[in-house]
Backbone as a ProteinNet text record, in pm:
[ID]
protein_1_A
[PRIMARY]
MLPLFYQAHLQQCLSPRHYLLVNLLVLLLQWHKQVRLERLAATLPLPIRFEGRRRCLQRLFSSPQLHIDTLWLPLVGYLLSCQFRVGQTLYLVLDRTQ
[TERTIARY]
-35	75.2	31.1	129.4	75	96.5	22.5	35.5	168.2	218	350.1	356.2	262.1	262.1	286.4	205.7	229.8	363.8	415.4	552.8	656.7	646.4	753.3	743.9	611.1	598.1	627.3	607.5	646.8	807.5	864.4	1013.3	1069	1007.4	1072.5	1045.1	930.5	891.1	955	951.2	999.8	1151.4	1178.7	1337.6	1321	1409.4	1389.7	1341.4	1371.7	1319.8	1174.2	1138.5	971.3	927.6	970.7	899.3	890.5	987.1	947.8	861.9	845.2	761.9	608.2	590.5	456.9	415.2	507	471.3	432.9	498	459.2	312.1	303.3	165.1	42.9	90.2	-30.5	-60	42.7	0	-54.5	-17.6	-92.4	-232.5	-267.3	-399.4	-467.1	-438.4	-503.7	-544.3	-455.3	-497.8	-574.2	-536.7	-586.9	-708.9	-700	-836.2	-853.1	-756.9	-775.7	-674.4	-702.9	-619	-563.1	-611.4	-547.2	-380.5	-331.6	-194	-141.5	-192.3	-125	-150.8	-272.3	-276.3	-188.2	-171.1	-63.7	73.4	97.8	257.1	249.9	167.6	156.6	171.7	112.3	144.2	248.5	311.8	428.8	553.4	592.8	708	841.7	864.9	1008	1061.6	1182.7	1257.6	1278.6	1193.7	1201.2	1101	1098.5	1003.3	861.9	755.4	633.4	648.9	700.9	706.5	782.5	894.2	972.3	900.4	824.3	749.6	614	582.2	484	543.6	668.8	718.5	772.6	824.1	849.3	716.8	612.1	479.3	452.2	462.1	439.9	506.8	639.8	750.5	711.7	663	632.5	499.5	400.4	272.2	278.7	381.4	401.8	518.9	555.5	684	634.1	703.3	660.1	665.4	735.1	723.9	576.7	484.4	363.9	255.8	301.4	203.1	125.2	17.6	-84.2	-32.1	3.3	45.1	173.2	249	374.6	365.2	256.7	273.5	138.8	34.9	-110.3	-183.7	-166.3	-213	-181.8	-44.2	7.6	-58.8	-66	-117.6	-295.7	-356.7	-491.3	-488.1	-410.9	-410.1	-382.3	-278.3	-252	-359.4	-416.5	-537.7	-657.7	-704.2	-790.4	-756.7	-644.7	-605.6	-608.9	-600.7	-602.9	-757.8	-851.7	-963.9	-1076.6	-1035.8	-1129	-1068.6	-1134.4	-1080.1	-1094.7	-1003.3	-1022.8	-1157.8	-1249.8	-1348.7	-1474.2	-1441.9	-1540.5	-1594.8	-1722.3	-1758.6	-1724.1	-1672	-1628.9	-1703.9	-1793.3	-1847.8	-1756.5	-1742.7	-1634.2	-1753.5	-1752.4	-1836.5	-1712.7	-1737.8	-1660.4	-1733.4	-1708.5	-1793.1	-1687	-1762.1	-1699.6	-1746.1	-1833.3	-1889.1	-1799.9	-1679	-1588.8	-1488.3
-1203.8	-1169.7	-1057.1	-968.2	-842.4	-896.1	-820.2	-845.3	-778.9	-829.3	-792.5	-650.5	-566.6	-418.2	-343.6	-404	-337.9	-351.2	-477.8	-499.5	-418.3	-403.5	-314.6	-153.3	-99.9	16.8	36.9	-48	-6.5	-15.6	-125.6	-143.1	-13.5	69.3	199.4	314.5	308.5	421.7	412	295.8	267.2	220.4	256.9	204.1	40.2	-26.1	-178.3	-217.4	-149.3	-182.8	-157.2	-34.5	-9.3	-99.6	-138.6	-228.5	-364.9	-418.9	-541.4	-517.4	-411	-386.2	-369.7	-331.5	-325.5	-450.7	-542.1	-680.2	-739.1	-716.5	-794.3	-748.9	-642.5	-558.2	-608.5	-620.1	-687.2	-821.9	-903.1	-1058.2	-1035.7	-961.2	-949.3	-913.7	-820.2	-761.4	-863	-958.1	-1076.1	-1158.8	-1181.2	-1289.3	-1230.3	-1113.6	-1076.3	-973.7	-891.8	-794.6	-699.9	-675.1	-542.8	-465.2	-323.5	-221	-128.8	-187.6	-89	-110.1	-11.5	-8.8	-96.4	-97.2	-181.4	-331.8	-365.2	-516	-552.4	-457	-475.5	-502.7	-413.3	-418.7	-557	-597.1	-722.8	-839.8	-837.5	-953.1	-939.7	-841.4	-816.1	-905.6	-986.1	-1094.3	-1016.4	-916.5	-861.5	-894.9	-923.8	-967.3	-864.6	-739.5	-631	-625	-549	-547.1	-477.9	-493.2	-431.7	-297.2	-209.5	-74.1	-49.6	-97.9	-72.1	-98.5	-209.4	-254.5	-133.3	-91.4	20.3	139.5	188.5	306.2	284.8	173.5	138.6	152	105.7	131.7	273.4	342.4	494.1	576	516.8	606.9	576	432.9	396	480.2	477.1	542.5	694.4	766.2	889.7	927.9	833.7	842.5	951.3	1013.1	1102	998.4	874	779.8	732	731.5	670.4	778.8	892.5	993.5	949.8	1017.7	952.9	1010.9	1132.3	1174.6	1090	1028.4	975.5	835.7	758.3	611.1	562.8	611.5	552.3	599.7	735.3	778.1	700.6	695.1	632.5	475.2	420.2	279.5	280.3	361.5	393.9	437.9	508	537.9	429.6	343.3	212.2	121.5	103.9	17.7	59.2	184.2	239.1	234.2	224.8	222.7	79	-3.7	-148.7	-196.9	-125.4	-188.1	-98.6	28.1	107.8	156.6	184.2	245.6	390.3	464.9	601.9	628.8	727.4	775.1	694.1	598.5	507	590	593.1	670.9	576.6	665.9	589.3	686.7	609.9	674.1	660.6	770.9	759	785.3	723	750.5	769.9	889.9	892.4	910.3	838.5	826.1	900.6	1020.4	1121.7	1123.7	1014.6	1017.4	995.3	950.4	932.2	1016.2
-268.3	-361.5	-438.9	-468.5	-563.1	-687.9	-786.2	-939	-966.2	-1084.2	-1128	-1143.3	-1202.6	-1234.7	-1094	-987.6	-870.5	-816.6	-825.2	-770	-846.6	-981.3	-1062.9	-1012.6	-1012.2	-944.4	-819	-730.7	-594.9	-577.7	-657.8	-641.5	-691.9	-807.4	-851.4	-751.4	-678.1	-591.3	-434.7	-410.6	-243.5	-232.5	-121.5	-82.4	-61.8	-83	-67.5	55.7	193.5	319.6	318.7	262	244.3	177.6	60.8	-35.3	47	114.3	187.7	284.7	359.5	465.6	391.3	273.7	247.5	179.7	138.2	94.3	219.5	328.2	461.5	505.8	496.5	542	450.5	326.1	241.5	250.3	285.4	341	478.8	563.1	700.9	671	590.2	568.7	518.5	421.5	346.2	471	552.2	650.1	774.1	841.9	949.3	924.3	833.7	769.1	898.1	966.8	1057.9	1043.8	1050.4	1015.2	1148.3	1239.1	1365.6	1371.8	1389.5	1398	1503.9	1631.5	1719.6	1688.5	1629	1570.2	1466.5	1389.1	1276.4	1333.7	1415.7	1490.3	1579.2	1642	1692.6	1607.7	1498.9	1400.1	1310.9	1300.4	1208.7	1238.6	1171.2	1195.1	1158.5	1250.8	1254.3	1391.1	1407	1517.9	1629.1	1631	1717.2	1817.7	1936.2	2020	1957.4	2031.5	1981.4	1937.1	2025.7	2020.7	1903.6	1864.9	1764.1	1636.1	1630.5	1510.6	1480.1	1599.4	1590.1	1528.3	1592.6	1525.4	1381.1	1345.1	1223.6	1120.3	1158.2	1075.5	1073.5	1170.9	1187.5	1088.7	1089.1	998	853.2	819.8	675.6	647.6	720.2	690.5	671.8	753.2	726.2	608.2	571.6	470.4	340.5	279.4	157.3	35	46.9	-49.2	-81.5	34.6	20.5	-28.1	-54.3	-97.2	-222.5	-210.9	-328.3	-477.9	-471	-607.9	-654	-588.1	-631.7	-646.7	-581.1	-558.6	-610	-573.5	-607.2	-732.5	-754.1	-895.5	-1004.9	-1009.6	-1133.5	-1161.8	-1046.4	-1043.4	-1081.4	-1026.3	-1080	-1231.1	-1277.1	-1413.7	-1494.2	-1455.3	-1526.4	-1547.1	-1425.8	-1413.4	-1503.7	-1489.3	-1565.3	-1728.3	-1770.3	-1910.4	-1950.8	-1870	-1894.3	-1922.1	-1831	-1853.1	-1939.5	-1957.4	-2059.3	-2165.4	-2271.4	-2396.8	-2389.4	-2471.4	-2497.6	-2558	-2486.9	-2530.7	-2468.3	-2390.5	-2351.8	-2202.2	-2171.3	-2045.2	-1917.4	-1826.8	-1700.6	-1588.7	-1505.7	-1383.5	-1263.4	-1191.8	-1082.1	-969.2	-858.6	-751.9	-630.7	-552.9	-439.8	-321.3	-224.2	-83.9	12.7	47.1	149.9	250	315.3	433.4	570.8	521.7	636.7	670.6
[MASK]
++++++++++++++++++++++++++++++++++++++++++++++++++++++++++++++++++++++++++++++++++++++++++++++++++

């Protein structure tokens, strides 16, 4: 289950269909822990064929609603503001090996 601030932000940024699909994906990833598109499509509980589920996931992942600027950076900013005070030193490490 997602924390309340994630739920509120995702509901504002995503369409109802995409919001439900993201919730299903979070539950699937907590259980299966594999991120291959075919594996996610095979385990996604939707009443459509495998190819339809795979296309549905591809459309979701290529959606402009999931862009980093509009969806993820506000969440990171909120988390940082909750964990750190203004003026406190924050060290950020980026791994660019992949």
